[in-house]
Amino acid sequence: AQSVTQPDIHITVSEGASLELRCNYSYGATPYLFWYVQSPGQGLQLLLKYFSGDTLVQGIKGFEAEFKRSQSSFNLRKPSVHWSDAAEYFCAVGAGYGQNFVFGPGTRLSVLP
Amino acid sequence: SQTIHQWPATLVQPVGSPLSLECTVEGTSNPNLYWYRQAAGRGLQLLFYSVGIGQISSEVPQNLSASRPQDRQFILSSKKLLLSDSGFYLCAWSPKEGGTDTQYFGPGTRLTVL
């Protein structure tokens, strides 16, 4: 079974600064990888996903993530954070079967003005 | 395009009362459907998933149950709520095509059990 860790529970950055949220996974085969964002009291919105091919994937809202097989990582990045990016971010790994879709514990992002 | 609805958005119920949360999906057919719970300050816990009408799999034994009476309708129920059932309940769907199981989430229902 796969597992996901997000080492940072809470990150605070200043508006305009760059951002990197870490995600590490454990899975025996090539995983399907996802990043979701959740604003307070809202559902989860898909930011981006990786299935195969180019290891650098672009998502919505200016986010990107890079799949590094050697490090079992799928870190999320944004070059310049906006105040509206303050939210909870979840990394997830799938195996192509619904019951094996596993979420990480989440990283809460705060943005200072 | 596909849309997923959940209602009610907010619910306050006394301990021991019944529960019914509804989720419907529009714009797709034969989706996989999921119920998750998110307790305060915690991650997502998969409660139930369904690959078709009347087909329900439970991930965590508890006093909750799920049903899928129609292709795009998924219901979460309880006969008697516990305090520990409080949380944010999210419904999600994924297409069967493609095999990658990308999940799309509804807006959620905030349940408070008093």
PDB file of C-alpha atoms in Angstrom:
ATOM      1  CA  ALA A   1       0.000   0.000   0.000  1.00  0.00           C
ATOM      2  CA  GLN A   2       1.137   3.515  -0.659  1.00  0.00           C
ATOM      3  CA  SER A   3       1.716   6.259   1.890  1.00  0.00           C
ATOM      4  CA  VAL A   4       2.310   9.997   1.799  1.00  0.00           C
ATOM      5  CA  THR A   5       4.157  12.308   4.154  1.00  0.00           C
ATOM      6  CA  GLN A   6       4.160  16.078   4.239  1.00  0.00           C
ATOM      7  CA  PRO A   7       6.943  17.019   6.654  1.00  0.00           C
ATOM      8  CA  ASP A   8       5.785  20.594   7.235  1.00  0.00           C
ATOM      9  CA  ILE A   9       2.615  21.016   9.260  1.00  0.00           C
ATOM     10  CA  HIS A  10       2.584  24.811   8.965  1.00  0.00           C
ATOM     11  CA  ILE A  11       4.573  27.206   6.794  1.00  0.00           C
ATOM     12  CA  THR A  12       4.538  30.989   6.875  1.00  0.00           C
ATOM     13  CA  VAL A  13       5.841  33.077   3.995  1.00  0.00           C
ATOM     14  CA  SER A  14       5.668  36.725   3.068  1.00  0.00           C
ATOM     15  CA  GLU A  15       3.587  37.839   0.137  1.00  0.00           C
ATOM     16  CA  GLY A  16       5.727  37.873  -2.982  1.00  0.00           C
ATOM     17  CA  ALA A  17       8.170  35.297  -1.642  1.00  0.00           C
ATOM     18  CA  SER A  18       8.716  31.942  -3.289  1.00  0.00           C
ATOM     19  CA  LEU A  19       7.137  28.792  -1.906  1.00  0.00           C
ATOM     20  CA  GLU A  20       7.996  25.112  -1.804  1.00  0.00           C
ATOM     21  CA  LEU A  21       5.804  22.547  -0.066  1.00  0.00           C
ATOM     22  CA  ARG A  22       7.300  19.126   0.402  1.00  0.00           C
ATOM     23  CA  CYS A  23       5.676  15.789  -0.317  1.00  0.00           C
ATOM     24  CA  ASN A  24       7.246  12.346  -0.078  1.00  0.00           C
ATOM     25  CA  TYR A  25       5.520   9.151  -1.046  1.00  0.00           C
ATOM     26  CA  SER A  26       6.040   5.450  -0.708  1.00  0.00           C
ATOM     27  CA  TYR A  27       4.806   3.177  -3.466  1.00  0.00           C
ATOM     28  CA  GLY A  28       6.298   0.196  -5.247  1.00  0.00           C
ATOM     29  CA  ALA A  29       5.371   1.225  -8.773  1.00  0.00           C
ATOM     30  CA  THR A  30       5.046   4.500 -10.635  1.00  0.00           C
ATOM     31  CA  PRO A  31       2.410   6.438  -8.733  1.00  0.00           C
ATOM     32  CA  TYR A  32      -0.195   8.893  -9.821  1.00  0.00           C
ATOM     33  CA  LEU A  33       0.488  12.058  -7.825  1.00  0.00           C
ATOM     34  CA  PHE A  34      -1.780  14.962  -7.000  1.00  0.00           C
ATOM     35  CA  TRP A  35      -1.806  18.265  -5.155  1.00  0.00           C
ATOM     36  CA  TYR A  36      -5.039  19.712  -3.806  1.00  0.00           C
ATOM     37  CA  VAL A  37      -5.769  23.004  -2.062  1.00  0.00           C
ATOM     38  CA  GLN A  38      -8.461  23.612   0.541  1.00  0.00           C
ATOM     39  CA  SER A  39      -9.545  27.064   1.652  1.00  0.00           C
ATOM     40  CA  PRO A  40     -11.193  27.279   5.092  1.00  0.00           C
ATOM     41  CA  GLY A  41     -14.623  25.699   5.102  1.00  0.00           C
ATOM     42  CA  GLN A  42     -14.376  24.667   1.467  1.00  0.00           C
ATOM     43  CA  GLY A  43     -13.918  21.470  -0.462  1.00  0.00           C
ATOM     44  CA  LEU A  44     -10.664  20.400  -2.087  1.00  0.00           C
ATOM     45  CA  GLN A  45      -9.643  21.845  -5.422  1.00  0.00           C
ATOM     46  CA  LEU A  46      -7.262  19.988  -7.713  1.00  0.00           C
ATOM     47  CA  LEU A  47      -4.133  22.058  -8.397  1.00  0.00           C
ATOM     48  CA  LEU A  48      -2.198  19.649 -10.588  1.00  0.00           C
ATOM     49  CA  LYS A  49      -1.482  15.997 -11.236  1.00  0.00           C
ATOM     50  CA  TYR A  50       1.314  13.789 -12.526  1.00  0.00           C
ATOM     51  CA  PHE A  51       0.739  10.539 -14.347  1.00  0.00           C
ATOM     52  CA  SER A  52       3.712  10.103 -16.668  1.00  0.00           C
ATOM     53  CA  GLY A  53       5.979  11.955 -19.065  1.00  0.00           C
ATOM     54  CA  ASP A  54       7.485  15.338 -18.238  1.00  0.00           C
ATOM     55  CA  THR A  55       8.398  15.336 -14.556  1.00  0.00           C
ATOM     56  CA  LEU A  56       7.668  19.063 -14.188  1.00  0.00           C
ATOM     57  CA  VAL A  57       3.932  19.655 -14.266  1.00  0.00           C
ATOM     58  CA  GLN A  58       2.111  22.953 -14.398  1.00  0.00           C
ATOM     59  CA  GLY A  59      -1.102  23.550 -12.546  1.00  0.00           C
ATOM     60  CA  ILE A  60      -3.649  26.227 -11.914  1.00  0.00           C
ATOM     61  CA  LYS A  61      -3.018  29.460 -10.012  1.00  0.00           C
ATOM     62  CA  GLY A  62       0.645  29.562 -11.042  1.00  0.00           C
ATOM     63  CA  PHE A  63       1.660  26.399  -9.189  1.00  0.00           C
ATOM     64  CA  GLU A  64       4.016  23.736 -10.472  1.00  0.00           C
ATOM     65  CA  ALA A  65       5.366  20.481  -9.076  1.00  0.00           C
ATOM     66  CA  GLU A  66       8.308  18.301  -9.899  1.00  0.00           C
ATOM     67  CA  PHE A  67       8.327  14.515  -9.686  1.00  0.00           C
ATOM     68  CA  LYS A  68      11.679  13.126  -8.574  1.00  0.00           C
ATOM     69  CA  ARG A  69      11.640   9.353  -8.610  1.00  0.00           C
ATOM     70  CA  SER A  70      15.082   9.039  -6.984  1.00  0.00           C
ATOM     71  CA  GLN A  71      13.885  11.034  -3.984  1.00  0.00           C
ATOM     72  CA  SER A  72      10.288   9.736  -3.974  1.00  0.00           C
ATOM     73  CA  SER A  73       9.184  13.345  -3.887  1.00  0.00           C
ATOM     74  CA  PHE A  74       6.589  15.531  -5.533  1.00  0.00           C
ATOM     75  CA  ASN A  75       7.196  19.036  -4.192  1.00  0.00           C
ATOM     76  CA  LEU A  76       4.864  21.906  -4.977  1.00  0.00           C
ATOM     77  CA  ARG A  77       6.314  25.292  -5.896  1.00  0.00           C
ATOM     78  CA  LYS A  78       5.212  28.803  -6.676  1.00  0.00           C
ATOM     79  CA  PRO A  79       7.623  31.625  -7.548  1.00  0.00           C
ATOM     80  CA  SER A  80       5.621  34.430  -5.932  1.00  0.00           C
ATOM     81  CA  VAL A  81       2.965  33.822  -3.303  1.00  0.00           C
ATOM     82  CA  HIS A  82      -0.214  35.885  -3.133  1.00  0.00           C
ATOM     83  CA  TRP A  83      -2.253  36.484   0.017  1.00  0.00           C
ATOM     84  CA  SER A  84      -5.079  34.445  -1.511  1.00  0.00           C
ATOM     85  CA  ASP A  85      -2.819  31.368  -1.518  1.00  0.00           C
ATOM     86  CA  ALA A  86      -3.236  31.019   2.251  1.00  0.00           C
ATOM     87  CA  ALA A  87      -4.917  27.623   2.634  1.00  0.00           C
ATOM     88  CA  GLU A  88      -4.309  23.965   3.438  1.00  0.00           C
ATOM     89  CA  TYR A  89      -2.436  21.954   0.841  1.00  0.00           C
ATOM     90  CA  PHE A  90      -2.742  18.200   0.462  1.00  0.00           C
ATOM     91  CA  CYS A  91      -0.534  15.853  -1.493  1.00  0.00           C
ATOM     92  CA  ALA A  92      -2.080  12.560  -2.588  1.00  0.00           C
ATOM     93  CA  VAL A  93      -0.957   9.389  -4.300  1.00  0.00           C
ATOM     94  CA  GLY A  94      -3.116   7.014  -6.272  1.00  0.00           C
ATOM     95  CA  ALA A  95      -2.606   3.575  -7.708  1.00  0.00           C
ATOM     96  CA  GLY A  96      -5.359   3.712 -10.291  1.00  0.00           C
ATOM     97  CA  TYR A  97      -7.876   2.180  -7.907  1.00  0.00           C
ATOM     98  CA  GLY A  98     -10.259   4.326  -5.888  1.00  0.00           C
ATOM     99  CA  GLN A  99      -9.783   2.600  -2.599  1.00  0.00           C
ATOM    100  CA  ASN A 100      -6.028   3.130  -2.656  1.00  0.00           C
ATOM    101  CA  PHE A 101      -6.068   6.900  -3.058  1.00  0.00           C
ATOM    102  CA  VAL A 102      -4.056   8.149  -0.063  1.00  0.00           C
ATOM    103  CA  PHE A 103      -3.800  11.720   1.195  1.00  0.00           C
ATOM    104  CA  GLY A 104      -0.983  13.270   3.176  1.00  0.00           C
ATOM    105  CA  PRO A 105      -1.756  15.044   6.461  1.00  0.00           C
ATOM    106  CA  GLY A 106      -1.665  18.468   4.833  1.00  0.00           C
ATOM    107  CA  THR A 107       0.450  21.625   5.147  1.00  0.00           C
ATOM    108  CA  ARG A 108      -1.154  24.830   6.279  1.00  0.00           C
ATOM    109  CA  LEU A 109       0.184  27.887   4.493  1.00  0.00           C
ATOM    110  CA  SER A 110      -0.025  31.336   6.055  1.00  0.00           C
ATOM    111  CA  VAL A 111       0.904  34.430   4.049  1.00  0.00           C
ATOM    112  CA  LEU A 112       2.164  37.603   5.713  1.00  0.00           C
ATOM    113  CA  PRO A 113       1.333  40.948   4.086  1.00  0.00           C
TER     114      PRO A 113
ATOM    115  CA  SER B   1     -18.801  19.995 -17.458  1.00  0.00           C
ATOM    116  CA  GLN B   2     -19.169  17.984 -14.299  1.00  0.00           C
ATOM    117  CA  THR B   3     -20.530  19.395 -11.052  1.00  0.00           C
ATOM    118  CA  ILE B   4     -20.791  17.845  -7.632  1.00  0.00           C
ATOM    119  CA  HIS B   5     -23.295  19.030  -5.026  1.00  0.00           C
ATOM    120  CA  GLN B   6     -23.563  18.366  -1.329  1.00  0.00           C
ATOM    121  CA  TRP B   7     -26.280  19.291   1.122  1.00  0.00           C
ATOM    122  CA  PRO B   8     -26.845  20.514   3.588  1.00  0.00           C
ATOM    123  CA  ALA B   9     -23.834  22.812   3.828  1.00  0.00           C
ATOM    124  CA  THR B  10     -24.060  22.993   7.607  1.00  0.00           C
ATOM    125  CA  LEU B  11     -25.820  20.791  10.121  1.00  0.00           C
ATOM    126  CA  VAL B  12     -26.105  20.833  13.914  1.00  0.00           C
ATOM    127  CA  GLN B  13     -27.583  17.686  15.413  1.00  0.00           C
ATOM    128  CA  PRO B  14     -28.015  16.333  18.957  1.00  0.00           C
ATOM    129  CA  VAL B  15     -26.312  13.135  20.058  1.00  0.00           C
ATOM    130  CA  GLY B  16     -28.445  10.114  19.254  1.00  0.00           C
ATOM    131  CA  SER B  17     -30.296  11.716  16.357  1.00  0.00           C
ATOM    132  CA  PRO B  18     -30.269  10.292  12.810  1.00  0.00           C
ATOM    133  CA  LEU B  19     -28.228  11.679   9.949  1.00  0.00           C
ATOM    134  CA  SER B  20     -28.624  11.872   6.197  1.00  0.00           C
ATOM    135  CA  LEU B  21     -26.141  13.706   3.971  1.00  0.00           C
ATOM    136  CA  GLU B  22     -26.629  13.749   0.241  1.00  0.00           C
ATOM    137  CA  CYS B  23     -24.218  14.051  -2.643  1.00  0.00           C
ATOM    138  CA  THR B  24     -25.101  14.240  -6.325  1.00  0.00           C
ATOM    139  CA  VAL B  25     -22.956  14.499  -9.426  1.00  0.00           C
ATOM    140  CA  GLU B  26     -23.990  16.070 -12.716  1.00  0.00           C
ATOM    141  CA  GLY B  27     -22.467  15.838 -16.157  1.00  0.00           C
ATOM    142  CA  THR B  28     -21.053  12.336 -15.973  1.00  0.00           C
ATOM    143  CA  SER B  29     -22.298   8.781 -15.758  1.00  0.00           C
ATOM    144  CA  ASN B  30     -21.202   5.716 -13.803  1.00  0.00           C
ATOM    145  CA  PRO B  31     -18.677   7.574 -11.652  1.00  0.00           C
ATOM    146  CA  ASN B  32     -16.796   6.195  -8.681  1.00  0.00           C
ATOM    147  CA  LEU B  33     -18.078   7.966  -5.566  1.00  0.00           C
ATOM    148  CA  TYR B  34     -16.429   8.549  -2.201  1.00  0.00           C
ATOM    149  CA  TRP B  35     -17.230   9.845   1.278  1.00  0.00           C
ATOM    150  CA  TYR B  36     -14.421  11.331   3.354  1.00  0.00           C
ATOM    151  CA  ARG B  37     -14.407  12.801   6.841  1.00  0.00           C
ATOM    152  CA  GLN B  38     -12.061  15.532   7.952  1.00  0.00           C
ATOM    153  CA  ALA B  39     -11.904  16.017  11.718  1.00  0.00           C
ATOM    154  CA  ALA B  40     -10.753  19.367  13.070  1.00  0.00           C
ATOM    155  CA  GLY B  41      -7.061  19.928  12.354  1.00  0.00           C
ATOM    156  CA  ARG B  42      -6.647  16.526  10.764  1.00  0.00           C
ATOM    157  CA  GLY B  43      -6.331  15.037   7.322  1.00  0.00           C
ATOM    158  CA  LEU B  44      -8.871  13.206   5.233  1.00  0.00           C
ATOM    159  CA  GLN B  45     -10.196   9.817   6.210  1.00  0.00           C
ATOM    160  CA  LEU B  46     -11.868   7.714   3.527  1.00  0.00           C
ATOM    161  CA  LEU B  47     -15.144   6.350   4.893  1.00  0.00           C
ATOM    162  CA  PHE B  48     -16.884   4.703   1.929  1.00  0.00           C
ATOM    163  CA  TYR B  49     -16.486   4.306  -1.784  1.00  0.00           C
ATOM    164  CA  SER B  50     -18.788   3.009  -4.490  1.00  0.00           C
ATOM    165  CA  VAL B  51     -18.111   1.797  -8.003  1.00  0.00           C
ATOM    166  CA  GLY B  52     -21.772   1.420  -8.943  1.00  0.00           C
ATOM    167  CA  ILE B  53     -25.403   1.403  -7.820  1.00  0.00           C
ATOM    168  CA  GLY B  54     -25.810  -0.626  -4.662  1.00  0.00           C
ATOM    169  CA  GLN B  55     -22.068  -1.353  -4.449  1.00  0.00           C
ATOM    170  CA  ILE B  56     -20.584   0.110  -1.284  1.00  0.00           C
ATOM    171  CA  SER B  57     -17.233  -0.601   0.345  1.00  0.00           C
ATOM    172  CA  SER B  58     -16.441   0.537   3.858  1.00  0.00           C
ATOM    173  CA  GLU B  59     -12.967   1.559   4.882  1.00  0.00           C
ATOM    174  CA  VAL B  60     -13.531   2.198   8.573  1.00  0.00           C
ATOM    175  CA  PRO B  61     -16.053   0.366  10.784  1.00  0.00           C
ATOM    176  CA  GLN B  62     -18.259   2.854  12.610  1.00  0.00           C
ATOM    177  CA  ASN B  63     -21.874   3.802  13.140  1.00  0.00           C
ATOM    178  CA  LEU B  64     -22.118   5.387   9.683  1.00  0.00           C
ATOM    179  CA  SER B  65     -23.448   3.767   6.537  1.00  0.00           C
ATOM    180  CA  ALA B  66     -23.637   4.746   2.887  1.00  0.00           C
ATOM    181  CA  SER B  67     -26.003   3.987   0.057  1.00  0.00           C
ATOM    182  CA  ARG B  68     -26.074   4.616  -3.659  1.00  0.00           C
ATOM    183  CA  PRO B  69     -29.683   4.408  -4.795  1.00  0.00           C
ATOM    184  CA  GLN B  70     -29.013   6.036  -8.168  1.00  0.00           C
ATOM    185  CA  ASP B  71     -26.018   6.221 -10.464  1.00  0.00           C
ATOM    186  CA  ARG B  72     -25.053   9.742  -9.458  1.00  0.00           C
ATOM    187  CA  GLN B  73     -26.402   9.899  -5.917  1.00  0.00           C
ATOM    188  CA  PHE B  74     -24.477   8.961  -2.809  1.00  0.00           C
ATOM    189  CA  ILE B  75     -25.965   9.175   0.683  1.00  0.00           C
ATOM    190  CA  LEU B  76     -24.234   9.039   4.056  1.00  0.00           C
ATOM    191  CA  SER B  77     -26.410   8.011   6.981  1.00  0.00           C
ATOM    192  CA  SER B  78     -26.421   7.228  10.651  1.00  0.00           C
ATOM    193  CA  LYS B  79     -29.181   5.922  12.907  1.00  0.00           C
ATOM    194  CA  LYS B  80     -27.700   7.481  16.058  1.00  0.00           C
ATOM    195  CA  LEU B  81     -25.047  10.169  15.968  1.00  0.00           C
ATOM    196  CA  LEU B  82     -22.115  10.233  18.368  1.00  0.00           C
ATOM    197  CA  LEU B  83     -20.115  13.258  19.487  1.00  0.00           C
ATOM    198  CA  SER B  84     -17.151  11.815  17.604  1.00  0.00           C
ATOM    199  CA  ASP B  85     -19.102  12.045  14.328  1.00  0.00           C
ATOM    200  CA  SER B  86     -18.568  15.811  14.268  1.00  0.00           C
ATOM    201  CA  GLY B  87     -16.437  16.934  11.367  1.00  0.00           C
ATOM    202  CA  PHE B  88     -16.346  18.097   7.790  1.00  0.00           C
ATOM    203  CA  TYR B  89     -17.756  15.549   5.355  1.00  0.00           C
ATOM    204  CA  LEU B  90     -16.590  15.604   1.781  1.00  0.00           C
ATOM    205  CA  CYS B  91     -18.013  13.756  -1.173  1.00  0.00           C
ATOM    206  CA  ALA B  92     -15.858  13.123  -4.224  1.00  0.00           C
ATOM    207  CA  TRP B  93     -16.206  11.488  -7.609  1.00  0.00           C
ATOM    208  CA  SER B  94     -13.753  10.075 -10.108  1.00  0.00           C
ATOM    209  CA  PRO B  95     -14.231   8.878 -13.676  1.00  0.00           C
ATOM    210  CA  LYS B  96     -13.692   5.235 -14.457  1.00  0.00           C
ATOM    211  CA  GLU B  97     -12.120   6.112 -17.793  1.00  0.00           C
ATOM    212  CA  GLY B  98      -8.400   6.731 -17.895  1.00  0.00           C
ATOM    213  CA  GLY B  99      -7.528   4.590 -14.905  1.00  0.00           C
ATOM    214  CA  THR B 100      -5.792   7.387 -13.055  1.00  0.00           C
ATOM    215  CA  ASP B 101      -8.574   7.918 -10.515  1.00  0.00           C
ATOM    216  CA  THR B 102      -8.383  11.707 -10.353  1.00  0.00           C
ATOM    217  CA  GLN B 103     -10.857  12.686  -7.653  1.00  0.00           C
ATOM    218  CA  TYR B 104     -12.990  15.827  -7.692  1.00  0.00           C
ATOM    219  CA  PHE B 105     -14.520  17.114  -4.500  1.00  0.00           C
ATOM    220  CA  GLY B 106     -17.763  18.711  -3.476  1.00  0.00           C
ATOM    221  CA  PRO B 107     -18.060  21.765  -1.213  1.00  0.00           C
ATOM    222  CA  GLY B 108     -18.496  19.692   1.941  1.00  0.00           C
ATOM    223  CA  THR B 109     -20.942  19.516   4.853  1.00  0.00           C
ATOM    224  CA  ARG B 110     -19.963  20.805   8.284  1.00  0.00           C
ATOM    225  CA  LEU B 111     -21.567  18.530  10.912  1.00  0.00           C
ATOM    226  CA  THR B 112     -21.603  19.469  14.571  1.00  0.00           C
ATOM    227  CA  VAL B 113     -22.963  16.946  17.041  1.00  0.00           C
ATOM    228  CA  LEU B 114     -23.900  18.415  20.438  1.00  0.00           C
TER     229      LEU B 114
END
